[in-house]
XYZ file of C-alpha atoms in Angstrom:
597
model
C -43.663 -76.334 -2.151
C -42.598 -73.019 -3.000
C -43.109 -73.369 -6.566
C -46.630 -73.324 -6.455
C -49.192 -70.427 -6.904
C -50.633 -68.817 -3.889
C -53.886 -67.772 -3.414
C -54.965 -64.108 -4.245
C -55.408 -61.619 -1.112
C -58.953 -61.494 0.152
C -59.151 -57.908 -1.348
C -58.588 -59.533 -4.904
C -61.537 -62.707 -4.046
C -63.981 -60.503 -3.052
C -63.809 -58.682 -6.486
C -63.680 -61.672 -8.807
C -67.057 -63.174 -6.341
C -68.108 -59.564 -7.941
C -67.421 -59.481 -11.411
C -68.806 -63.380 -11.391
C -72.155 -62.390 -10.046
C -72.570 -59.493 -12.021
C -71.502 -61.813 -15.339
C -74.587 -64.407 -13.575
C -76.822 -61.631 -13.611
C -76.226 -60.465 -17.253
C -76.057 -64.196 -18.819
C -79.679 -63.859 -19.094
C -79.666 -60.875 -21.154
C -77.046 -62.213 -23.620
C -78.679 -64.782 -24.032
C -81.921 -62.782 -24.667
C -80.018 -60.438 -27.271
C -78.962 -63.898 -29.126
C -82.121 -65.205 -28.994
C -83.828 -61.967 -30.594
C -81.015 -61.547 -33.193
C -81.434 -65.333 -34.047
C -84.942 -64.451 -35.031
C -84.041 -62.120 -37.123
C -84.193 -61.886 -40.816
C -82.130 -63.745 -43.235
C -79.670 -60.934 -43.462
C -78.718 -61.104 -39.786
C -78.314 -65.000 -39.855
C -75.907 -64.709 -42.933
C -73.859 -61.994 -41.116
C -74.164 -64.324 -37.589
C -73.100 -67.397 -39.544
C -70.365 -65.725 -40.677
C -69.043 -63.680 -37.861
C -69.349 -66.924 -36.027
C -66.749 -69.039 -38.385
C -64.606 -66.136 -37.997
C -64.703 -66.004 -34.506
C -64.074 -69.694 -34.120
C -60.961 -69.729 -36.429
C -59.749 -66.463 -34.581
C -59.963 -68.393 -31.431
C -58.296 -71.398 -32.855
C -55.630 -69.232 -33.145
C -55.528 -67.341 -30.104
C -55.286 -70.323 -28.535
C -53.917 -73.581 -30.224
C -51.249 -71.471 -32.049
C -47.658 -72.258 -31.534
C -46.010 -68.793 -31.580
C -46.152 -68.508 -27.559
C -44.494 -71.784 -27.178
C -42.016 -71.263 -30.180
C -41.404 -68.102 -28.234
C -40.336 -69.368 -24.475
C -38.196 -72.068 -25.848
C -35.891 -69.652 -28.399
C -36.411 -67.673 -24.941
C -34.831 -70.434 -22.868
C -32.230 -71.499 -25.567
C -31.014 -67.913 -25.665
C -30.670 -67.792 -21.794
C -29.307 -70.981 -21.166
C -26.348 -70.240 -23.421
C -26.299 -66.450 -21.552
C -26.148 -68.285 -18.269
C -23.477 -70.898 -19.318
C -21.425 -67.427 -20.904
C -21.971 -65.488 -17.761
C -20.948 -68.770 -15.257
C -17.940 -69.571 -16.901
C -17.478 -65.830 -16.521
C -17.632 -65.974 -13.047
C -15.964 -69.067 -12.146
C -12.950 -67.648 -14.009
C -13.071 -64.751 -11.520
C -12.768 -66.963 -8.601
C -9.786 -66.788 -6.671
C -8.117 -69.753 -5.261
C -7.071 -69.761 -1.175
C -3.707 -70.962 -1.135
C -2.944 -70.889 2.255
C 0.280 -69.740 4.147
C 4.156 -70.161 4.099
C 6.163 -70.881 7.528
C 9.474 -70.111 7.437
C 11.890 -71.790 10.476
C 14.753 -69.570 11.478
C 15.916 -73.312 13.474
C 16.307 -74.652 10.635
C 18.202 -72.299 7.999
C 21.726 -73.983 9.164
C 19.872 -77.770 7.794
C 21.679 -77.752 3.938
C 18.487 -80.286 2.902
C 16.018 -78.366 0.654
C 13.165 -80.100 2.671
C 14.290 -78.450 5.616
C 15.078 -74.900 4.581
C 11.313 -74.239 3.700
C 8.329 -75.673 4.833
C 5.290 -75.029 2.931
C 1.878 -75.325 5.133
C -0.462 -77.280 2.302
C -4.290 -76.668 2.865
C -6.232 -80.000 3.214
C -8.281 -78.864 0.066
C -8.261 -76.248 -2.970
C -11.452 -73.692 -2.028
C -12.690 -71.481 -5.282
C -14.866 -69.248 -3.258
C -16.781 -66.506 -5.685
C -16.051 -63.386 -4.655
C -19.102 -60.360 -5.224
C -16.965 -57.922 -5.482
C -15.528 -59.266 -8.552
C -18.557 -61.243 -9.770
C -20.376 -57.832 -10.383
C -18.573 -55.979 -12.510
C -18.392 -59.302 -14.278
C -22.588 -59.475 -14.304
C -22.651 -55.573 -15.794
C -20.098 -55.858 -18.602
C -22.411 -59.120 -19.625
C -25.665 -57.678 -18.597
C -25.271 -54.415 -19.868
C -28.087 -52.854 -22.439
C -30.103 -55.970 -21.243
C -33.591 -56.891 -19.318
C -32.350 -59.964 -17.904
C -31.680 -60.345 -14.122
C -29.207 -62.255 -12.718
C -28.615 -63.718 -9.496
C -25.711 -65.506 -8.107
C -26.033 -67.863 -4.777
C -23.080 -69.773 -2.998
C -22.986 -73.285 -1.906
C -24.776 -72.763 1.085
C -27.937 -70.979 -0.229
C -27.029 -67.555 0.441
C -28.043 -64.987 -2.558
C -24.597 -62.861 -2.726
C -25.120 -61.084 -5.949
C -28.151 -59.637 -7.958
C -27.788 -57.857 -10.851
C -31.344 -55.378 -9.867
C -29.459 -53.648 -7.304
C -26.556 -53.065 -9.895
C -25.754 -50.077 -12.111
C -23.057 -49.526 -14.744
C -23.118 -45.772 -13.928
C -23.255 -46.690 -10.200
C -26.859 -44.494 -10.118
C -29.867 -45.598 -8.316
C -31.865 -48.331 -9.934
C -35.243 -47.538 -10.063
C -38.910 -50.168 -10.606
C -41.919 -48.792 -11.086
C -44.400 -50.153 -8.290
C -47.826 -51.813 -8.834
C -50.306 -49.012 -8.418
C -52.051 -48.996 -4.973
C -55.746 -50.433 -4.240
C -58.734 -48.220 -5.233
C -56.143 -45.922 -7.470
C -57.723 -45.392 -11.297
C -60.756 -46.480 -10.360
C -62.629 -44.378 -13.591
C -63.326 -46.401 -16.784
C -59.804 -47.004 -18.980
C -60.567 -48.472 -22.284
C -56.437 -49.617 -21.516
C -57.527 -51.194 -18.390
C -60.903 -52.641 -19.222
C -58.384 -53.747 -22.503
C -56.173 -55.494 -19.430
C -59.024 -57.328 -17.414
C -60.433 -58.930 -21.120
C -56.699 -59.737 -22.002
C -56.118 -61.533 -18.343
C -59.854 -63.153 -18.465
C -59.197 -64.882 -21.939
C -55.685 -65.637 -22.078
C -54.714 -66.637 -18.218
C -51.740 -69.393 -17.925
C -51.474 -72.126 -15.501
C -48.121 -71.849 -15.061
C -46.842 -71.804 -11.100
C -46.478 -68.850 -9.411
C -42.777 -68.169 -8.666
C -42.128 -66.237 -5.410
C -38.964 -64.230 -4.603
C -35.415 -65.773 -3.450
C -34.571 -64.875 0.056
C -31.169 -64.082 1.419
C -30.268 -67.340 2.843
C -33.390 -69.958 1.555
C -31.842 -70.744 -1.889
C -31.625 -74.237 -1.284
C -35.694 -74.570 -0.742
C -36.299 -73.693 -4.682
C -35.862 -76.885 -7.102
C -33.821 -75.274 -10.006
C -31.120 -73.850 -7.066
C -30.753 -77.202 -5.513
C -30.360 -79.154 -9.055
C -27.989 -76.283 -10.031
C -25.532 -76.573 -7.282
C -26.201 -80.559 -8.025
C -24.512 -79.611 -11.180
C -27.725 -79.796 -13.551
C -29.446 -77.162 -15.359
C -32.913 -76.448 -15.014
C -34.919 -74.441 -16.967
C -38.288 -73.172 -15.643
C -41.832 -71.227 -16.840
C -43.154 -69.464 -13.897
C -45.342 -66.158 -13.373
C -44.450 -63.417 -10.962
C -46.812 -61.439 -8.828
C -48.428 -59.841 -11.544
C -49.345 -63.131 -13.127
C -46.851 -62.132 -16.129
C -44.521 -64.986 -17.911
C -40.894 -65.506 -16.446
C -38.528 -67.361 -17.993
C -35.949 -68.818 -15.386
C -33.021 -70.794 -16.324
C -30.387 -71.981 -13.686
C -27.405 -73.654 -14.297
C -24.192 -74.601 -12.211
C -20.705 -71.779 -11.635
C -18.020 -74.486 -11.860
C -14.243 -74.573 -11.977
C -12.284 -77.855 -12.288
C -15.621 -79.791 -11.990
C -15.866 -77.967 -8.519
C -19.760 -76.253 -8.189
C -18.631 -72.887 -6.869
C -22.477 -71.425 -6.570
C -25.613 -71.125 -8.871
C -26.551 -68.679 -11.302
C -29.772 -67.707 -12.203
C -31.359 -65.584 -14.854
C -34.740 -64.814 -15.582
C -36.529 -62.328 -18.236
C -37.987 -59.681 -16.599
C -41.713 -59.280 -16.138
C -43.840 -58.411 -19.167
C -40.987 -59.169 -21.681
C -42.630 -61.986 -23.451
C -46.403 -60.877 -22.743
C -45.454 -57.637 -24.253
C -44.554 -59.933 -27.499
C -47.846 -61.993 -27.320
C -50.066 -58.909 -26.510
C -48.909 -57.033 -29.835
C -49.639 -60.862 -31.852
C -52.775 -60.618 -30.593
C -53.719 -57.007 -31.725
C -52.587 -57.999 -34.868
C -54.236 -60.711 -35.228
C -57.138 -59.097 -33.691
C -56.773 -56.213 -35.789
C -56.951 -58.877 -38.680
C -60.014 -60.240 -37.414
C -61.535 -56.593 -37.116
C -61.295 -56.292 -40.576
C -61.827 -59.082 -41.864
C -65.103 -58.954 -40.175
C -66.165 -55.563 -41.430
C -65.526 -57.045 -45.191
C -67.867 -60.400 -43.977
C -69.962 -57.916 -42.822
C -70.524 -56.375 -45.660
C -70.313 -59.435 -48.399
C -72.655 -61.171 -45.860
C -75.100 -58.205 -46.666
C -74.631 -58.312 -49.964
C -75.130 -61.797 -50.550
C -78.008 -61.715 -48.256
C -79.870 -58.426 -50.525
C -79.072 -60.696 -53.645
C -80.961 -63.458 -51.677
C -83.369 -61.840 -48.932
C -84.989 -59.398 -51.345
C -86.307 -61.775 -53.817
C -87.424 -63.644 -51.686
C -89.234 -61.061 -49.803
C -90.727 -60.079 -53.480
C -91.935 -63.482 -53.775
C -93.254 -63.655 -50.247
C -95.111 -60.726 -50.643
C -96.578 -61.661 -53.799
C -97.800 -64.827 -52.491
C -99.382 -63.048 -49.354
C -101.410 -60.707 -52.307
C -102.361 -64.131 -53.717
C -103.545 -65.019 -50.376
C -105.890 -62.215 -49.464
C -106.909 -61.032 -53.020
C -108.066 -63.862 -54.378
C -110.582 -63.096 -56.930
C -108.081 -60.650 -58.790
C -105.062 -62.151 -60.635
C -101.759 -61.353 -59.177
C -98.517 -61.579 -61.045
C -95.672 -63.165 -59.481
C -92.197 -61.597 -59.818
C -89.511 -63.557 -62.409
C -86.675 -64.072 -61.049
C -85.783 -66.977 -63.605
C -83.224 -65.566 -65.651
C -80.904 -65.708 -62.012
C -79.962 -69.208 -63.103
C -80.143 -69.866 -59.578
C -82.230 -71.811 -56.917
C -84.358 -68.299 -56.337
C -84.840 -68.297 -60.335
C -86.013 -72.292 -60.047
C -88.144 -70.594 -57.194
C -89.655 -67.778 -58.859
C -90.231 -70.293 -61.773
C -92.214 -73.167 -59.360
C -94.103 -70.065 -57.400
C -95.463 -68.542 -60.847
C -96.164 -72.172 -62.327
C -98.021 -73.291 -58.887
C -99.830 -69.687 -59.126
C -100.939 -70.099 -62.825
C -101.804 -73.654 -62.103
C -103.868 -72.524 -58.839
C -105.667 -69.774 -61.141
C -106.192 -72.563 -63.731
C -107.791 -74.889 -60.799
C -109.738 -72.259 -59.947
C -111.069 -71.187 -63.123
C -111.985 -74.712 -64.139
C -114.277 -75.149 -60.618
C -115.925 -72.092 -61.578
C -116.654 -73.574 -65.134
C -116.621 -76.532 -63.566
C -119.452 -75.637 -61.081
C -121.080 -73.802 -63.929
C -121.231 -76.739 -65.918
C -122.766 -78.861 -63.440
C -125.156 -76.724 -62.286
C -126.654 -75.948 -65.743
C -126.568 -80.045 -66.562
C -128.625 -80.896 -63.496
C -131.515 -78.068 -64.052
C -132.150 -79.812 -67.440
C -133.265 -83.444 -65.640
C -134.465 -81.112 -62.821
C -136.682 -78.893 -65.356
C -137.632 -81.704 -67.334
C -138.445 -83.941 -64.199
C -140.409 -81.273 -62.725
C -142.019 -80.812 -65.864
C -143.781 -84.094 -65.912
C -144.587 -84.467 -62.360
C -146.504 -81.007 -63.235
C -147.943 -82.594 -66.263
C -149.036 -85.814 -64.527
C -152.207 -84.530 -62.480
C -153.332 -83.345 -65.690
C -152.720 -86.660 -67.647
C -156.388 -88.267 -68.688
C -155.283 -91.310 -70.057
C -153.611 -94.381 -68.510
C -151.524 -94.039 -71.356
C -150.572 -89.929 -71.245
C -149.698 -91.184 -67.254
C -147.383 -94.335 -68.072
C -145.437 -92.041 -70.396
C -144.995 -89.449 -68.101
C -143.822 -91.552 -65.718
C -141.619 -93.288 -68.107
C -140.087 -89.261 -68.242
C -139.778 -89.252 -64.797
C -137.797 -92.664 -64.501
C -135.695 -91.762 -67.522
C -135.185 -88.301 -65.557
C -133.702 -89.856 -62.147
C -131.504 -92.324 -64.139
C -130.254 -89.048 -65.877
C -129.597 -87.567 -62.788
C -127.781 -90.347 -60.731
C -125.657 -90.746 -63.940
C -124.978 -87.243 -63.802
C -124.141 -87.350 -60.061
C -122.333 -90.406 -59.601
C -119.873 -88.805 -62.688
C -119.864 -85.648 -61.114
C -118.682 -87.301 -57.556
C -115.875 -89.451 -59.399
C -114.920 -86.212 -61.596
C -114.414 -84.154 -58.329
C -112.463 -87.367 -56.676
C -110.215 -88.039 -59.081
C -107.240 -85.488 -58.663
C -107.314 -85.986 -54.652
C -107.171 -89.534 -54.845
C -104.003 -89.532 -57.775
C -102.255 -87.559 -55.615
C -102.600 -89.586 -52.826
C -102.333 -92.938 -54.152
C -99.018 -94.146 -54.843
C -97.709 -95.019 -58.548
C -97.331 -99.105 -58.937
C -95.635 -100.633 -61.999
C -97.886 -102.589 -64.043
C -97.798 -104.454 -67.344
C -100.874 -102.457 -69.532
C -100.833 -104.988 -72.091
C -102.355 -107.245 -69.377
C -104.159 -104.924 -68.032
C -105.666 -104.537 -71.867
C -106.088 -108.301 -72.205
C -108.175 -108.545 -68.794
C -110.368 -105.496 -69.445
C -111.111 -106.946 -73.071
C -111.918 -110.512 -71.820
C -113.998 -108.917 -69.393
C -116.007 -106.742 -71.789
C -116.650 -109.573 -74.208
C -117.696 -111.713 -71.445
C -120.408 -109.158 -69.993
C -121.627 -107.491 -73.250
C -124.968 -107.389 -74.942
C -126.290 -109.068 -77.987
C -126.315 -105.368 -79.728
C -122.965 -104.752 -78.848
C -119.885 -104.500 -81.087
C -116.840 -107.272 -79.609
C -113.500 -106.052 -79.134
C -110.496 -107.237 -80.538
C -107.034 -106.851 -78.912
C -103.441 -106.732 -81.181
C -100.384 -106.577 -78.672
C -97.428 -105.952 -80.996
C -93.919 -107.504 -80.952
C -91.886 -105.752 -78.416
C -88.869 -104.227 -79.628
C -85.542 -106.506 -80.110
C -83.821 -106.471 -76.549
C -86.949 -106.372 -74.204
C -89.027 -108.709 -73.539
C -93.120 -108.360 -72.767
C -93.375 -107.021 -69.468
C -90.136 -104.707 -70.347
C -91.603 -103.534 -73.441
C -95.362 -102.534 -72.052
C -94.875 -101.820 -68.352
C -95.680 -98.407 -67.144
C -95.607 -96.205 -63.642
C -99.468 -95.842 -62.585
C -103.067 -96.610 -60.957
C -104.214 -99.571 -62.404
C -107.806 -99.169 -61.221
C -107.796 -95.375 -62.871
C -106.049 -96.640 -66.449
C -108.231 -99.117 -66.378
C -111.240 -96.756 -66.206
C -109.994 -95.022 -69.045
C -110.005 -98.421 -71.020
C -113.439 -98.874 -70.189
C -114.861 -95.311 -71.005
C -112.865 -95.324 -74.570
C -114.346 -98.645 -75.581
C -117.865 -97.791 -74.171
C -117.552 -94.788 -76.090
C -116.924 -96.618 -79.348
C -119.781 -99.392 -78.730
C -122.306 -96.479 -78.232
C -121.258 -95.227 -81.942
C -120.471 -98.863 -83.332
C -123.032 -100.657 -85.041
C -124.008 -103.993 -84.130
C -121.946 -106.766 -85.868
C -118.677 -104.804 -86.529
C -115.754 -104.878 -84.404
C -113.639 -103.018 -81.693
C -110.100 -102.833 -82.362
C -107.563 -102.216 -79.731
C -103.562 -102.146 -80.797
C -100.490 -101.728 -78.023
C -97.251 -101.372 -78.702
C -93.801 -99.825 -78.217
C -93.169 -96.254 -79.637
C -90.065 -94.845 -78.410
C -89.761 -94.092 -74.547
C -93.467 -94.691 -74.438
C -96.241 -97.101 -74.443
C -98.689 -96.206 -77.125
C -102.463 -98.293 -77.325
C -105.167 -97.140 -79.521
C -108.996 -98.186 -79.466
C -110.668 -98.040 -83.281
C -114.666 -97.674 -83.957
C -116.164 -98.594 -87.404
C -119.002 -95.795 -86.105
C -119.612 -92.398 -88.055
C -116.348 -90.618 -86.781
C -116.006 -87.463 -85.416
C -116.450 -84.005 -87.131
C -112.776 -82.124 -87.629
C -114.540 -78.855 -85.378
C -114.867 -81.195 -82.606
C -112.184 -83.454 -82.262
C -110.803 -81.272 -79.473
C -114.143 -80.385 -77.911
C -115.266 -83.645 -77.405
C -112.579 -83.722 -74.284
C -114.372 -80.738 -72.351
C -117.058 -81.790 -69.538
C -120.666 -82.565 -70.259
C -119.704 -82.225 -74.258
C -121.674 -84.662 -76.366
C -122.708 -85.577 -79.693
C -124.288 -88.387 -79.933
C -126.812 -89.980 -82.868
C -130.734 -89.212 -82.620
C -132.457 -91.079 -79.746
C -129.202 -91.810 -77.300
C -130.252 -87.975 -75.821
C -129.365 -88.776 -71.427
C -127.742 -92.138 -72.021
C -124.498 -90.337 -71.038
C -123.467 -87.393 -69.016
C -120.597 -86.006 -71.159
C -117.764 -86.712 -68.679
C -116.099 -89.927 -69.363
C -113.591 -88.544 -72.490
C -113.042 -85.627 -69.981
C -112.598 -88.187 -67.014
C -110.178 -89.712 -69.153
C -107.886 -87.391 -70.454
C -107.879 -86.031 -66.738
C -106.168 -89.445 -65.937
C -103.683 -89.737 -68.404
C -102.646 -86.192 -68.008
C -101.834 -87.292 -63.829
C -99.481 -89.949 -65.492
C -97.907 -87.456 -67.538
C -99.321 -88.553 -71.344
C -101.162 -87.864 -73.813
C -104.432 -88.568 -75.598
C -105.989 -87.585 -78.442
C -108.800 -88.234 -80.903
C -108.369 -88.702 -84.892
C -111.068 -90.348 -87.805
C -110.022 -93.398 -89.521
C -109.865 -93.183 -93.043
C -110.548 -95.755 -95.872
C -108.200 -96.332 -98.654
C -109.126 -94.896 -102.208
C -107.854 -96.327 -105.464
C -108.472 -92.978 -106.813
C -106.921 -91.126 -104.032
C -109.470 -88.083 -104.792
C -111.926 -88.253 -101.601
C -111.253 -90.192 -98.338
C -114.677 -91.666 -96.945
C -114.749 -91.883 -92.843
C -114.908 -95.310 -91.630
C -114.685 -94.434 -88.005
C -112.595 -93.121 -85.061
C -109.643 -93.995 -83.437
C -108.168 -92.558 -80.081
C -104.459 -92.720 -79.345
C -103.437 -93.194 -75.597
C -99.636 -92.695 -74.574
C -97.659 -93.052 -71.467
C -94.112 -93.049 -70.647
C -92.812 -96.734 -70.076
C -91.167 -97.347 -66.678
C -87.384 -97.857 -66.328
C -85.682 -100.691 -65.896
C -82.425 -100.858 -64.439
């Protein structure tokens, strides 16, 4: 078929084989530029993120837009009426072949009409289109235009073009294609050209030339002299857009010939080439003002963030000396709520850090006491004379190693505890149960000396019922060691006979349960204190029965479930009202209730 493309000369291969091999050989280094510029800072992927959007819409555009196709068919509806102008035209310039007229000298004397002239009738009427008359015909109606026109008869045979006319009757002249190997320097206008033709090729067929004689072998001839129009996309030599519409030259339904017309070469890439600089042009600065947003929205982010980076690498390597993190909180922003968690998690690391170092402190000064005093008496006991001086140095040195393995096994769960909150998982659990099994328990296992506990669970608040009312988010095992300290801590100051009073019950969004003492209270200087590690005050002769760390212990717990305790004397009513007298302690124990849906 003549319609389709034909293959490129062997000249033309061998230098796309070239330009593909030398685009194999430098896909490796594009990819190794986008590789390193992906690796970049923040600032470069903001401006690549970007560009790239950009990019994508422009080539939406380039290529799904509708302007080229908008274009051909206003280009075909405009020549298809041209052509059915310019063949009506020409078929009225057709000239009809009447024949002859025989006159009989014989037969002048016959008197009948019929016989006086005889008029030779052709077998048929013949409109034959005449290029001598056709032409003018094609420059009056082509004149001041780009569009060629051809005219071929019935038999194939091309007897008019409108290239090889002139209205002044001077030589037409075409520029040529420029030879092979001419311009071969660098042109930005050619390199422009080769980028244009690589991006934005068309797969329409590849039209060749008309011949003299071989009109009949092209489609849109043959359905023209059929009497059809056809209307055609093709590309010419120079792979630009032609427009081609052909349509029948009749007169009196008779097809007298074809007539072509097609724009001429460039015409309608000339129109998408300037949409695309614009558009282009659009893009280039469009992309300068990403560019430079994208860099200003990446300083607004990249910098602080480099600040805080920095800051946290000084916190890294300089350790021992306190180093302020930048505020970036008054932002509003997620870099404010950053600089914000950064200087909280610093201050909190300092904080941790400080209390090992007391912490450490504080342990190493508790154990040299048993240690001193233990060594002490094993010093003592070679010296010892009586069987009596030895048993009580020995009772020292028992009393010593109890001391001691108190000390340590507190010191071991002290040092535990924050490791294994943060990696156990938070359980809902009713704590007034929890209360009522701990209390059982403790009255169950406790000593004729000490003081029995007493549990109140108040009425839950209209609306909720028991387990809605006292249920809280937390370690059961770990509140329940708080239970346990708080009410061995008021049996060790309770007299024996009196009671233990433990009250729960609803305040607000929290669940509030307080343990009472009838003991000797607490002094107002110390009702803070007696939180810190290894702090005691305890009555004369309970010296080592404790190691100082269970209210500590304790208050570490209930700060991991977000609450709050807190140590106040109990106070007994005076008629007066002059002096209050002590009657004991109480400590007050909140956490936030769980949710219910």
């Amino acid at each position: 078929m003549h319609d389709q493309p034909v293959p490129p000369p062997a000249a033309d291969r061998t230098e796309a084989e070239d330009s593909g091999e030398t685009a194999e050989r430098s896909l490796p280094l594009r990819r190794g530029w986008f590789r390193r510029l992906a690796s970049q800072r923040l600032t470069a992927r903001i401006v690549l993120l970007n560009l790239l959007g950009l990019i994508i819409l422009v080539a939406g555009i380039l290529y799904f837009n509708q302007f080229r196709q908008g274009l051909i068919d206003a280009r075909v509806q405009s020549l298809t009426t041209q052509a059915q102008i310019i063949a009506a035209a020409v078929s009225g310039s057709a000239t009809v072949d009447t024949g002859s007229i025989v006159i009989d000298p014989d037969s002048l004397a016959d008197t009948s009409e019929e016989a006086l002239i005889e008029t030779e009738q052709p077998d048929s009427l013949d409109f034959p289109i005449d290029p001598e008359t056709a032409g003018p015909v094609l420059k009056r109606l082509l004149a001041n235009t780009t569009v060629r026109a051809r005219i071929i008869d019935k038999d194939g045979n091309l007897i008019v073009d409108s290239r090889f006319l002139s209205p002044r009757g001077d030589v037409v002249q075409t520029e040529l294609p420029p030879l092979d190997g001419e311009g071969g320097g660098f042109s930005p206008k050619a390199f422009w050209q080769r980028v244009t033709a690589a991006l934005f090729s068309y797969d329409y067929p590849w039209q060749p030339d008309y011949g003299f004689d071989n009109g009949k072998e092209f489609p849109e001839v043959a359905a023209a002299l059929n009497g059809a129009k056809v209307s055609l996309v093709r590309l010419n030599d120079r792979s630009q857009i032609v427009v081609l519409v052909a349509v029948p030259v009749q007169r009196y339904r008779a097809v007298l010939g074809a007539l072509v017309l097609s724009t001429s070469g460039g015409e309608i890439d000339d129109v998408l080439r300037a949409e695309r600089q614009v558009v282009l042009m659009t893009f280039g600065f469009v992309a300068l003002v990403t560019i430079l947003l994208s860099i200003l929205l990446a300083s607004t982010i990249a910098l602080p963030l480099r600040r805080l980076a920095a800051a946290a690498e000084r916190v890294r390597r300089g350790i021992n000396k306190r180093v302020e993190i930048p505020d970036f909180s008054a932002r509003g922003d997620e870099i404010g709520d950053l600089s914000g968690a950064i200087r909280d998690m610093t201050n909190a690391l300092y904080s941790r850090i400080a209390a090992i170092e007391a912490f450490a402190a504080d342990v190493s000064h508790e154990l040299k006491n048993p240690l001193t005093s233990l060594r002490s008496a094993v010093e003592t006991l070679a010296y010892a004379k009586t069987d009596e001086q030895r048993t009580r140095l020995v009772d020292i040195v028992k009393h010593d190693v109890k001391r001691l393995d108190r000390l340590i096994t507190d010191i071991s769960d002290a040092s535990r505890l924050d490791a294994e909150l943060a990696r156990g998982e938070a359980q809902a659990l009713d704590l007034s149960q929890l209360l009522e099994t701990i209390v059982s328990y403790s009255n169950d296992t406790r000593k004729d000396h000490q003081a029995e506990v007493e549990l109140e669970v108040a009425k839950p608040p209209q609306g909720m019922d028991r387990t809605q009312a006292y249920t809280v988010m937390g370690h059961d095992s770990r509140l329940g060691q708080v239970v346990r300290n708080l009410v061995d801590n008021a049996r060790s100051f309770t007299k024996p006979g009196s009671k233990i009073s433990i009250r729960i019950k609803r305040t607000g969004p929290d669940v509030e349960f307080r343990v009472e003492d009838c003991g000797p209270g607490i002094s107002p200087d110390n009702l803070e204190r007696i939180f810190e590690r290894f702090y005691t005050d305890r009555p004369e002769g309970s010296f080592g029965s404790n190691s100082g760390l269970g209210l500590s212990i304790s208050q570490q717990i209930v700060d991991a479930h977000r609450g709050r305790i807190w140590a106040e004397n109990r106070y007994a009513k005076s008629e007066a009202g002059s002096d209050r007298q002590v009657i004991g302690a109480r400590f007050t124990v909140r956490i936030p209730a769980a949710q219910h849906d």
